[in-house]
mmCIF file of C-alpha atoms and ligand atoms in Angstrom:
data_model
loop_
_atom_site.group_PDB
_atom_site.id
_atom_site.type_symbol
_atom_site.label_atom_id
_atom_site.label_comp_id
_atom_site.label_asym_id
_atom_site.label_seq_id
_atom_site.Cartn_x
_atom_site.Cartn_y
_atom_site.Cartn_z
ATOM 1 C CA MET A 1 153.079 143.912 34.216
ATOM 2 C CA SER A 2 150.399 142.942 36.623
ATOM 3 C CA VAL A 3 149.793 139.102 37.381
ATOM 4 C CA LEU A 4 146.421 139.285 35.217
ATOM 5 C CA THR A 5 145.396 141.834 32.554
ATOM 6 C CA HIS A 6 141.980 141.631 30.882
ATOM 7 C CA LYS A 7 142.287 142.486 27.177
ATOM 8 C CA ASP A 8 139.076 144.662 25.627
ATOM 9 C CA SER A 9 140.142 143.952 22.213
ATOM 10 C CA CYS A 10 140.866 140.918 19.509
ATOM 11 C CA ARG A 11 144.393 139.682 19.671
ATOM 12 C CA ILE A 12 144.888 139.593 15.849
ATOM 13 C CA CYS A 13 142.544 142.306 14.229
ATOM 14 C CA ASP A 14 141.959 144.904 17.458
ATOM 15 C CA GLY A 15 138.353 143.885 16.770
ATOM 16 C CA THR A 16 135.907 144.715 19.705
ATOM 17 C CA LYS A 17 132.839 142.263 18.938
ATOM 18 C CA LEU A 18 133.731 139.971 21.150
ATOM 19 C CA SER A 19 131.510 137.084 22.601
ATOM 20 C CA LYS A 20 132.034 134.752 25.392
ATOM 21 C CA VAL A 21 131.341 131.439 23.912
ATOM 22 C CA LEU A 22 132.909 129.185 26.683
ATOM 23 C CA SER A 23 133.183 129.955 30.269
ATOM 24 C CA LEU A 24 135.153 127.280 32.596
ATOM 25 C CA GLY A 25 134.985 129.353 35.695
ATOM 26 C CA PRO A 26 137.580 130.545 37.877
ATOM 27 C CA THR A 27 140.476 128.046 37.447
ATOM 28 C CA PRO A 28 143.781 127.570 39.099
ATOM 29 C CA LEU A 29 146.929 127.581 36.656
ATOM 30 C CA ALA A 30 147.331 123.836 35.219
ATOM 31 C CA ASN A 31 150.863 123.403 35.457
ATOM 32 C CA ALA A 32 151.250 124.842 38.867
ATOM 33 C CA PHE A 33 151.290 121.431 40.675
ATOM 34 C CA LEU A 34 151.549 121.703 44.433
ATOM 35 C CA GLU A 35 154.138 120.086 47.065
ATOM 36 C CA SER A 36 151.874 118.861 49.019
ATOM 37 C CA GLN A 37 147.958 118.011 49.362
ATOM 38 C CA GLU A 38 147.553 120.511 52.225
ATOM 39 C CA ALA A 39 149.540 123.367 50.331
ATOM 40 C CA ARG A 40 149.401 126.067 53.054
ATOM 41 C CA ALA A 41 149.471 129.188 50.514
ATOM 42 C CA ALA A 42 146.014 129.536 49.028
ATOM 43 C CA GLU A 43 146.000 128.625 45.400
ATOM 44 C CA MET A 44 145.133 131.564 42.969
ATOM 45 C CA TYR A 45 142.454 130.962 40.608
ATOM 46 C CA TYR A 46 142.181 133.004 37.527
ATOM 47 C CA PRO A 47 139.096 133.301 35.164
ATOM 48 C CA LEU A 48 139.105 130.775 32.175
ATOM 49 C CA ASP A 49 136.726 131.858 29.539
ATOM 50 C CA ALA A 50 136.984 131.737 26.083
ATOM 51 C CA TYR A 51 135.729 134.727 23.608
ATOM 52 C CA LEU A 52 135.059 134.442 19.961
ATOM 53 C CA CYS A 53 135.924 137.462 17.706
ATOM 54 C CA ARG A 54 133.203 138.131 15.465
ATOM 55 C CA ASP A 55 135.467 140.100 12.854
ATOM 56 C CA CYS A 56 138.430 137.608 12.378
ATOM 57 C CA GLY A 57 136.762 134.359 13.972
ATOM 58 C CA LEU A 58 139.614 133.682 16.341
ATOM 59 C CA LEU A 59 138.619 132.113 19.563
ATOM 60 C CA GLN A 60 140.702 133.345 22.439
ATOM 61 C CA LEU A 61 141.425 134.085 26.043
ATOM 62 C CA LEU A 62 141.239 137.646 26.912
ATOM 63 C CA ASP A 63 142.335 137.165 30.601
ATOM 64 C CA VAL A 64 146.259 137.004 30.194
ATOM 65 C CA VAL A 65 148.184 135.697 33.323
ATOM 66 C CA SER A 66 151.806 137.188 33.102
ATOM 67 C CA PRO A 67 154.443 134.830 31.794
ATOM 68 C CA GLU A 68 156.632 135.409 34.728
ATOM 69 C CA VAL A 69 153.777 133.644 36.799
ATOM 70 C CA LEU A 70 152.502 131.525 34.076
ATOM 71 C CA PHE A 71 156.026 129.760 33.440
ATOM 72 C CA LYS A 72 157.428 129.733 36.796
ATOM 73 C CA ASP A 73 157.413 126.027 37.255
ATOM 74 C CA TYR A 74 156.667 125.209 33.428
ATOM 75 C CA VAL A 75 158.731 121.894 32.528
ATOM 76 C CA TYR A 76 157.818 120.221 29.352
ATOM 77 C CA VAL A 77 160.284 118.179 27.503
ATOM 78 C CA SER A 78 159.305 117.248 24.033
ATOM 79 C CA SER A 79 161.280 114.332 23.278
ATOM 80 C CA THR A 80 160.330 112.488 26.317
ATOM 81 C CA SER A 81 157.281 111.734 23.470
ATOM 82 C CA PRO A 82 158.608 109.165 20.667
ATOM 83 C CA ALA A 83 155.486 110.221 18.555
ATOM 84 C CA PHE A 84 156.610 113.691 18.664
ATOM 85 C CA VAL A 85 160.062 113.072 17.404
ATOM 86 C CA ALA A 86 158.449 111.021 14.502
ATOM 87 C CA HIS A 87 156.445 113.775 14.029
ATOM 88 C CA PHE A 88 159.179 116.438 13.246
ATOM 89 C CA ARG A 89 161.235 114.257 11.961
ATOM 90 C CA ASP A 90 158.729 113.486 9.190
ATOM 91 C CA PHE A 91 158.780 117.365 8.946
ATOM 92 C CA ALA A 92 162.158 117.840 8.314
ATOM 93 C CA GLU A 93 162.511 115.041 6.002
ATOM 94 C CA LYS A 94 159.837 116.779 3.620
ATOM 95 C CA ALA A 95 160.978 120.589 4.306
ATOM 96 C CA PHE A 96 164.617 119.751 3.352
ATOM 97 C CA GLU A 97 163.632 118.502 -0.267
ATOM 98 C CA ARG A 98 160.695 120.901 -0.800
ATOM 99 C CA PHE A 99 162.488 124.162 0.281
ATOM 100 C CA SER A 100 165.932 122.845 -1.571
ATOM 101 C CA LEU A 101 167.661 122.968 1.709
ATOM 102 C CA ASN A 102 171.398 122.703 1.742
ATOM 103 C CA ARG A 103 174.474 123.153 4.093
ATOM 104 C CA GLU A 104 174.634 126.850 3.427
ATOM 105 C CA SER A 105 170.715 127.098 4.861
ATOM 106 C CA LEU A 106 169.657 128.178 8.267
ATOM 107 C CA VAL A 107 166.626 126.952 9.968
ATOM 108 C CA VAL A 108 165.719 128.875 13.245
ATOM 109 C CA ASP A 109 163.257 127.147 15.604
ATOM 110 C CA ILE A 110 161.382 129.472 18.167
ATOM 111 C CA GLY A 111 160.366 127.834 21.177
ATOM 112 C CA SER A 112 163.002 125.052 20.302
ATOM 113 C CA ASN A 113 162.517 122.958 23.426
ATOM 114 C CA ASP A 114 165.072 120.281 23.800
ATOM 115 C CA GLY A 115 165.875 120.809 19.846
ATOM 116 C CA ILE A 116 163.371 118.262 18.649
ATOM 117 C CA LEU A 117 162.504 119.850 15.441
ATOM 118 C CA LEU A 118 166.285 121.115 14.861
ATOM 119 C CA THR A 119 167.875 117.641 15.290
ATOM 120 C CA PRO A 120 166.514 116.018 12.222
ATOM 121 C CA PHE A 121 167.597 119.344 10.181
ATOM 122 C CA LYS A 122 171.229 119.177 11.781
ATOM 123 C CA ARG A 123 171.541 115.507 10.673
ATOM 124 C CA LYS A 124 170.815 116.422 7.049
ATOM 125 C CA GLY A 125 173.484 118.952 7.066
ATOM 126 C CA VAL A 126 171.417 121.950 7.491
ATOM 127 C CA ARG A 127 172.789 124.990 9.610
ATOM 128 C CA VAL A 128 170.357 125.269 13.061
ATOM 129 C CA LEU A 129 169.731 127.571 15.569
ATOM 130 C CA GLY A 130 167.073 127.118 18.424
ATOM 131 C CA VAL A 131 165.415 130.255 20.646
ATOM 132 C CA GLU A 132 164.433 128.789 23.944
ATOM 133 C CA PRO A 133 163.192 131.044 26.698
ATOM 134 C CA ASP A 134 164.011 128.325 29.573
ATOM 135 C CA GLU A 135 167.820 127.743 30.365
ATOM 136 C CA THR A 136 167.373 124.290 32.092
ATOM 137 C CA ILE A 137 165.686 122.815 28.555
ATOM 138 C CA ALA A 138 168.223 125.005 26.507
ATOM 139 C CA ARG A 139 171.067 123.387 28.183
ATOM 140 C CA MET A 140 169.763 119.800 27.271
ATOM 141 C CA ALA A 141 169.724 120.976 23.610
ATOM 142 C CA ARG A 142 172.945 122.338 23.468
ATOM 143 C CA ARG A 143 173.835 119.051 25.492
ATOM 144 C CA GLY A 144 172.362 117.178 22.406
ATOM 145 C CA GLY A 145 174.365 119.036 19.880
ATOM 146 C CA ILE A 146 171.906 121.806 19.074
ATOM 147 C CA ASP A 147 173.034 125.593 18.973
ATOM 148 C CA THR A 148 170.237 127.049 21.294
ATOM 149 C CA ILE A 149 170.367 130.706 22.783
ATOM 150 C CA THR A 150 168.092 131.405 25.691
ATOM 151 C CA GLU A 151 165.813 134.434 25.033
ATOM 152 C CA PHE A 152 162.014 135.211 24.657
ATOM 153 C CA TRP A 153 161.753 135.613 20.832
ATOM 154 C CA GLY A 154 161.166 139.095 19.531
ATOM 155 C CA PRO A 155 162.131 141.705 17.170
ATOM 156 C CA ASP A 156 165.585 142.343 18.925
ATOM 157 C CA VAL A 157 166.463 139.123 19.482
ATOM 158 C CA ALA A 158 165.918 138.668 15.666
ATOM 159 C CA GLN A 159 168.196 141.333 14.641
ATOM 160 C CA ARG A 160 170.848 140.135 16.869
ATOM 161 C CA VAL A 161 170.280 136.520 15.234
ATOM 162 C CA ALA A 162 170.531 137.818 11.869
ATOM 163 C CA LYS A 163 173.731 139.726 12.621
ATOM 164 C CA ARG A 164 175.387 136.977 14.086
ATOM 165 C CA TYR A 165 174.163 133.999 11.851
ATOM 166 C CA GLY A 166 172.750 135.530 8.541
ATOM 167 C CA CYS A 167 168.954 135.541 7.565
ATOM 168 C CA ALA A 168 166.980 132.420 7.651
ATOM 169 C CA ASP A 169 165.578 130.239 4.930
ATOM 170 C CA LEU A 170 162.931 128.497 7.410
ATOM 171 C CA ILE A 171 161.854 129.774 10.503
ATOM 172 C CA THR A 172 159.581 127.532 12.483
ATOM 173 C CA ALA A 173 157.290 127.880 15.710
ATOM 174 C CA THR A 174 155.294 124.887 16.653
ATOM 175 C CA ASN A 175 153.014 124.765 19.364
ATOM 176 C CA VAL A 176 154.087 128.136 20.547
ATOM 177 C CA PHE A 177 152.066 130.727 18.532
ATOM 178 C CA ALA A 178 148.905 129.645 20.555
ATOM 179 C CA HIS A 179 150.559 130.334 23.806
ATOM 180 C CA ILE A 180 152.115 134.087 22.926
ATOM 181 C CA ASP A 181 149.843 137.089 23.821
ATOM 182 C CA ASP A 182 151.484 139.414 21.166
ATOM 183 C CA ILE A 183 151.746 137.429 18.141
ATOM 184 C CA HIS A 184 152.038 140.770 16.048
ATOM 185 C CA ALA A 185 155.736 141.195 17.807
ATOM 186 C CA VAL A 186 156.546 137.507 17.072
ATOM 187 C CA LEU A 187 155.992 138.267 13.488
ATOM 188 C CA ARG A 188 157.689 141.643 13.407
ATOM 189 C CA GLY A 189 160.626 139.216 14.643
ATOM 190 C CA VAL A 190 160.062 136.649 11.858
ATOM 191 C CA LYS A 191 160.119 139.191 9.353
ATOM 192 C CA THR A 192 163.360 140.834 10.654
ATOM 193 C CA LEU A 193 165.011 137.463 10.266
ATOM 194 C CA LEU A 194 163.524 135.711 7.425
ATOM 195 C CA LYS A 195 165.014 135.702 3.815
ATOM 196 C CA PRO A 196 163.055 137.559 0.873
ATOM 197 C CA GLU A 197 162.045 134.197 -0.277
ATOM 198 C CA GLY A 198 162.086 132.321 3.031
ATOM 199 C CA VAL A 199 159.170 130.500 4.759
ATOM 200 C CA PHE A 200 157.510 130.639 8.037
ATOM 201 C CA VAL A 201 156.007 127.689 9.575
ATOM 202 C CA ILE A 202 153.730 127.454 12.376
ATOM 203 C CA GLU A 203 152.024 124.625 13.914
ATOM 204 C CA VAL A 204 148.601 125.239 16.104
ATOM 205 C CA PRO A 205 145.712 123.319 17.641
ATOM 206 C CA TYR A 206 142.876 123.572 15.059
ATOM 207 C CA LEU A 207 139.739 125.083 15.917
ATOM 208 C CA ALA A 208 137.542 122.674 13.801
ATOM 209 C CA ASP A 209 139.049 119.644 15.627
ATOM 210 C CA PHE A 210 138.460 121.428 18.844
ATOM 211 C CA LEU A 211 134.601 121.832 18.182
ATOM 212 C CA LYS A 212 134.240 118.448 16.273
ATOM 213 C CA LYS A 213 136.079 116.308 19.370
ATOM 214 C CA ASN A 214 134.398 118.540 22.103
ATOM 215 C CA LEU A 215 138.333 119.622 23.389
ATOM 216 C CA PHE A 216 137.212 121.894 26.043
ATOM 217 C CA ASP A 217 140.130 120.714 28.313
ATOM 218 C CA THR A 218 142.928 121.935 25.974
ATOM 219 C CA VAL A 219 141.683 125.399 27.364
ATOM 220 C CA TYR A 220 144.236 126.609 30.134
ATOM 221 C CA HIS A 221 145.571 129.659 30.833
ATOM 222 C CA GLU A 222 149.030 129.102 28.719
ATOM 223 C CA HIS A 223 147.089 128.560 25.681
ATOM 224 C CA LEU A 224 145.579 131.950 24.456
ATOM 225 C CA SER A 225 144.574 131.358 20.967
ATOM 226 C CA TYR A 226 142.476 128.551 19.126
ATOM 227 C CA PHE A 227 142.876 129.282 15.555
ATOM 228 C CA SER A 228 140.965 128.375 12.511
ATOM 229 C CA LEU A 229 142.485 129.034 8.919
ATOM 230 C CA ALA A 230 140.419 132.092 8.288
ATOM 231 C CA ALA A 231 141.686 133.492 11.583
ATOM 232 C CA LEU A 232 145.216 133.022 10.408
ATOM 233 C CA GLN A 233 144.481 134.329 6.912
ATOM 234 C CA ALA A 234 143.274 137.598 8.595
ATOM 235 C CA PHE A 235 146.532 137.763 10.898
ATOM 236 C CA PHE A 236 148.980 136.917 8.037
ATOM 237 C CA THR A 237 147.145 139.456 5.819
ATOM 238 C CA ARG A 238 147.450 142.174 7.907
ATOM 239 C CA THR A 239 151.116 141.490 8.436
ATOM 240 C CA ARG A 240 151.828 141.257 4.760
ATOM 241 C CA MET A 241 152.516 137.906 4.620
ATOM 242 C CA THR A 242 150.627 135.092 2.363
ATOM 243 C CA ILE A 243 149.585 131.509 3.500
ATOM 244 C CA ILE A 244 151.207 129.206 0.953
ATOM 245 C CA ASP A 245 150.181 126.032 2.013
ATOM 246 C CA VAL A 246 148.374 124.313 5.048
ATOM 247 C CA GLU A 247 148.043 120.760 6.371
ATOM 248 C CA GLN A 248 146.244 119.090 8.913
ATOM 249 C CA VAL A 249 148.370 116.897 11.378
ATOM 250 C CA PRO A 250 147.266 115.013 14.201
ATOM 251 C CA THR A 251 149.349 116.419 17.169
ATOM 252 C CA HIS A 252 147.232 117.843 19.976
ATOM 253 C CA GLY A 253 144.039 116.655 19.009
ATOM 254 C CA GLY A 254 144.102 118.137 15.763
ATOM 255 C CA SER A 255 146.496 120.814 14.413
ATOM 256 C CA LEU A 256 147.106 122.848 11.537
ATOM 257 C CA ARG A 257 150.516 123.376 9.786
ATOM 258 C CA VAL A 258 150.420 126.760 8.306
ATOM 259 C CA PHE A 259 153.345 127.693 5.733
ATOM 260 C CA ALA A 260 153.621 131.437 4.793
ATOM 261 C CA ALA A 261 155.797 133.622 2.893
ATOM 262 C CA ARG A 262 156.074 137.402 2.536
ATOM 263 C CA LYS A 263 153.688 138.829 -0.263
ATOM 264 C CA GLY A 264 154.983 138.853 -3.621
ATOM 265 C CA SER A 265 157.576 136.063 -2.926
ATOM 266 C CA ARG A 266 157.722 133.500 -5.781
ATOM 267 C CA HIS A 267 156.223 130.759 -3.750
ATOM 268 C CA PHE A 268 152.427 129.735 -5.283
ATOM 269 C CA VAL A 269 149.537 129.070 -3.352
ATOM 270 C CA HIS A 270 148.672 125.398 -2.905
ATOM 271 C CA ALA A 271 145.085 124.781 -3.425
ATOM 272 C CA ARG A 272 144.704 123.248 -0.243
ATOM 273 C CA VAL A 273 144.647 126.639 1.043
ATOM 274 C CA GLY A 274 141.382 127.491 -0.778
ATOM 275 C CA LYS A 275 139.765 124.254 -0.093
ATOM 276 C CA LEU A 276 140.228 124.261 3.676
ATOM 277 C CA MET A 277 138.897 127.929 3.685
ATOM 278 C CA MET A 278 135.462 126.661 2.084
ATOM 279 C CA ARG A 279 135.437 123.761 4.303
ATOM 280 C CA GLU A 280 135.395 126.007 7.306
ATOM 281 C CA GLU A 281 132.831 128.177 5.669
ATOM 282 C CA LYS A 282 130.445 125.290 5.456
ATOM 283 C CA GLN A 283 131.381 124.380 9.027
ATOM 284 C CA ARG A 284 130.342 127.682 10.306
ATOM 285 C CA LEU A 285 133.259 128.296 12.740
ATOM 286 C CA ARG A 286 132.360 131.888 13.904
ATOM 287 C CA ASP A 287 128.987 131.409 14.134
ATOM 288 C CA GLY A 288 127.716 131.835 18.007
ATOM 289 C CA LYS A 289 125.154 129.152 17.466
ATOM 290 C CA THR A 290 127.820 126.242 16.433
ATOM 291 C CA PHE A 291 129.441 127.386 19.947
ATOM 292 C CA GLU A 292 125.914 127.235 21.905
ATOM 293 C CA ARG A 293 125.519 123.555 20.499
ATOM 294 C CA TYR A 294 129.521 122.877 21.306
ATOM 295 C CA ASN A 295 128.407 123.984 25.031
ATOM 296 C CA LEU A 296 125.614 121.805 25.228
ATOM 297 C CA ARG A 297 127.793 118.259 24.079
ATOM 298 C CA ILE A 298 130.487 119.529 26.909
ATOM 299 C CA LEU A 299 127.712 119.988 29.553
ATOM 300 C CA LEU A 300 126.431 116.234 28.508
ATOM 301 C CA ASN A 301 129.982 114.834 28.557
ATOM 302 C CA ARG A 302 130.319 116.173 31.899
ATOM 303 C CA ALA A 303 127.105 114.352 33.194
ATOM 304 C CA LYS A 304 128.063 111.194 31.552
ATOM 305 C CA LEU A 305 131.368 111.106 32.822
ATOM 306 C CA LEU A 306 130.679 111.914 36.045
ATOM 307 C CA SER A 307 127.737 109.347 36.275
ATOM 308 C CA LEU A 308 130.126 106.679 34.774
ATOM 309 C CA LEU A 309 132.688 107.249 37.423
ATOM 310 C CA SER A 310 130.547 107.524 40.295
ATOM 311 C CA GLY A 311 128.476 104.679 39.296
ATOM 312 C CA LEU A 312 131.579 102.751 39.313
ATOM 313 C CA LYS A 313 132.315 103.817 42.710
ATOM 314 C CA ARG A 314 129.100 102.879 43.702
ATOM 315 C CA ARG A 315 130.022 99.334 42.774
ATOM 316 C CA GLY A 316 133.170 99.189 44.625
ATOM 317 C CA LYS A 317 135.255 99.586 41.929
ATOM 318 C CA ARG A 318 138.726 101.929 42.053
ATOM 319 C CA ILE A 319 139.560 104.231 39.678
ATOM 320 C CA ALA A 320 142.964 105.813 38.977
ATOM 321 C CA GLY A 321 143.942 108.514 36.423
ATOM 322 C CA TYR A 322 146.974 108.147 33.726
ATOM 323 C CA GLY A 323 148.779 111.358 32.667
ATOM 324 C CA ALA A 324 148.754 114.444 34.642
ATOM 325 C CA PRO A 325 149.101 116.770 31.331
ATOM 326 C CA ALA A 326 147.661 120.591 31.516
ATOM 327 C CA LYS A 327 144.601 119.648 29.862
ATOM 328 C CA GLY A 328 144.111 117.212 32.464
ATOM 329 C CA ASN A 329 143.435 119.618 35.255
ATOM 330 C CA THR A 330 140.996 121.589 33.067
ATOM 331 C CA LEU A 331 138.841 118.456 32.843
ATOM 332 C CA LEU A 332 139.294 117.422 36.718
ATOM 333 C CA ASN A 333 138.633 120.848 37.854
ATOM 334 C CA PHE A 334 135.550 121.774 35.120
ATOM 335 C CA PHE A 335 134.163 118.346 35.652
ATOM 336 C CA SER A 336 134.793 118.240 39.197
ATOM 337 C CA VAL A 337 136.583 114.901 39.069
ATOM 338 C CA GLY A 338 138.543 114.632 42.848
ATOM 339 C CA ARG A 339 140.021 112.235 45.248
ATOM 340 C CA GLU A 340 136.090 110.891 45.819
ATOM 341 C CA LEU A 341 136.909 109.520 42.620
ATOM 342 C CA LEU A 342 140.359 109.139 41.676
ATOM 343 C CA ASP A 343 142.952 107.513 44.091
ATOM 344 C CA TYR A 344 145.745 108.742 42.414
ATOM 345 C CA ILE A 345 147.289 109.962 38.889
ATOM 346 C CA VAL A 346 150.196 108.032 37.155
ATOM 347 C CA ASP A 347 152.484 110.216 35.500
ATOM 348 C CA ASP A 348 156.072 109.413 33.824
ATOM 349 C CA SER A 349 157.594 112.715 34.092
ATOM 350 C CA PRO A 350 159.772 112.440 37.441
ATOM 351 C CA PHE A 351 158.942 116.692 37.493
ATOM 352 C CA LYS A 352 155.548 116.048 38.647
ATOM 353 C CA GLN A 353 155.587 112.718 40.614
ATOM 354 C CA GLY A 354 155.074 113.124 44.117
ATOM 355 C CA LYS A 355 153.385 116.567 43.579
ATOM 356 C CA HIS A 356 149.608 117.083 43.647
ATOM 357 C CA THR A 357 147.353 118.365 41.126
ATOM 358 C CA PRO A 358 146.393 122.048 41.211
ATOM 359 C CA GLY A 359 142.735 122.613 42.503
ATOM 360 C CA LYS A 360 141.631 118.915 42.914
ATOM 361 C CA ARG A 361 145.049 118.275 44.641
ATOM 362 C CA ILE A 362 145.093 114.528 43.429
ATOM 363 C CA PRO A 363 148.321 112.668 44.110
ATOM 364 C CA VAL A 364 150.740 112.120 40.981
ATOM 365 C CA VAL A 365 152.694 109.046 41.303
ATOM 366 C CA SER A 366 154.752 106.815 39.116
ATOM 367 C CA SER A 367 154.191 103.671 37.185
ATOM 368 C CA GLU A 368 155.351 101.519 39.883
ATOM 369 C CA VAL A 369 152.370 102.411 42.105
ATOM 370 C CA LEU A 370 150.010 101.147 39.202
ATOM 371 C CA LYS A 371 151.953 97.696 39.394
ATOM 372 C CA ARG A 372 151.917 97.493 43.184
ATOM 373 C CA ASN A 373 148.152 98.929 43.560
ATOM 374 C CA PRO A 374 146.410 98.848 40.461
ATOM 375 C CA PRO A 375 142.583 100.138 40.280
ATOM 376 C CA ASP A 376 139.964 98.590 38.450
ATOM 377 C CA TYR A 377 139.664 101.402 35.820
ATOM 378 C CA LEU A 378 142.370 104.015 34.364
ATOM 379 C CA LEU A 379 140.782 107.305 33.241
ATOM 380 C CA ILE A 380 143.465 108.162 30.398
ATOM 381 C CA LEU A 381 143.841 112.000 30.872
ATOM 382 C CA ALA A 382 146.350 111.978 28.628
ATOM 383 C CA TRP A 383 143.944 111.132 25.845
ATOM 384 C CA ASN A 384 146.351 112.416 22.849
ATOM 385 C CA PHE A 385 148.324 109.230 23.810
ATOM 386 C CA ALA A 386 145.742 106.710 24.437
ATOM 387 C CA GLU A 387 146.981 104.358 22.097
ATOM 388 C CA PRO A 388 150.621 104.070 23.275
ATOM 389 C CA ILE A 389 149.251 104.303 26.818
ATOM 390 C CA MET A 390 147.056 101.255 26.581
ATOM 391 C CA LYS A 391 149.892 99.130 24.645
ATOM 392 C CA LYS A 392 152.374 99.809 27.283
ATOM 393 C CA ASN A 393 149.733 99.274 29.889
ATOM 394 C CA GLU A 394 148.559 95.800 28.403
ATOM 395 C CA ALA A 395 149.448 93.524 31.767
ATOM 396 C CA PHE A 396 146.825 95.885 33.472
ATOM 397 C CA ARG A 397 144.432 95.237 30.714
ATOM 398 C CA LYS A 398 145.076 91.328 30.752
ATOM 399 C CA LYS A 399 144.607 91.208 34.533
ATOM 400 C CA GLY A 400 141.297 92.249 34.217
ATOM 401 C CA GLY A 401 141.784 96.489 34.127
ATOM 402 C CA ARG A 402 139.952 98.656 31.945
ATOM 403 C CA PHE A 403 140.323 102.047 30.176
ATOM 404 C CA ILE A 404 137.977 104.980 30.169
ATOM 405 C CA ILE A 405 138.638 107.813 27.596
ATOM 406 C CA PRO A 406 137.081 111.187 28.131
ATOM 407 C CA VAL A 407 136.454 112.604 24.380
ATOM 408 C CA PRO A 408 134.940 112.942 22.227
ATOM 409 C CA THR A 409 132.489 111.085 24.458
ATOM 410 C CA PRO A 410 133.173 109.284 27.808
ATOM 411 C CA ARG A 411 133.505 105.489 27.182
ATOM 412 C CA ILE A 412 135.073 102.466 28.631
ATOM 413 C CA ILE A 413 137.465 100.755 26.277
ATOM 414 C CA ILE A 414 136.316 96.915 26.365
HETATM 415 ZN ZN1 ZN B 1 139.594 139.280 15.681
#
């Protein structure tokens, strides 16, 4: 497979009526942090454009960077975030009751990371299996007592798992589905492994929140699809599955948790599904005009943030960033916020400290630097963790430091 492939049909429905509704321009990979500021090798830039399918309503990237390149240096450890730990613990509690799981049941998590979702199921005595492509992270999960195989999920792996462990009562894929190009292959695997009355649960960032909260920065090459419930309905209908329930959850700026079962299963369809479909109709999520207005809001936000930051600089203020997530790099690159505005970026991940952000090449440092050499303002790039970040840095605020949050509109928190 070549490094970059351009698709000309929709990932869900094969439709070819695709309109480019968001163009962020050529952009380096959001997780390709550089070892040094003057990294000798030229950085690779790839198109970063989002297209809307006029048939099923899926918002998607059509320029697909090969996973070998994309995930080469990818290190993301879920359990470092207490909010996510609580999120999955609650999910496990509810799913355990609702689907009457017991010691015989099997829960399989696709893209299981360090076992964050499976750990609470295991504590309840349920049999669990993680499927995780990254060996380093899989090893962490095993050390934590979660049986994990190192594989890219697909129909063949599903068959092997079914043979060895039996079929699954519950299969989950949280924050995975949006990152995979061939979601039909993922589902073929799910259907191979799922019991006749089993349930498949996915969590994906929600298009309605994306538009409402002006979240262009969650667009990066790893993140291929931006789902509405209508698009997911189209997908599951084509694969002879039925969406039986949907919930809106707060992760990643607003996500959908969708429950699907085989067509013709005993599960009844919850009224929430129809209600949300109707709300989406009213929100006109597949209307070109909705995206035109959204684009204007993004450009306005760019002007606002740049004028806010450069105004502070003119008054002699020092500014740093907080958090170096993938979305932070989309924002820095598209808004063109570089070292002339941000002195450094604080991030708690030791994997990123000492490196430089892709594109803008801003140094990433530990919170020690923030204590030793504090700026006047901190731009929170990891805005989905704004509350815990501000709490953790109460001392900075007490000394007169101020926080800036970039979404849904840039503002200083007083
Ligand atoms: Zn489509």
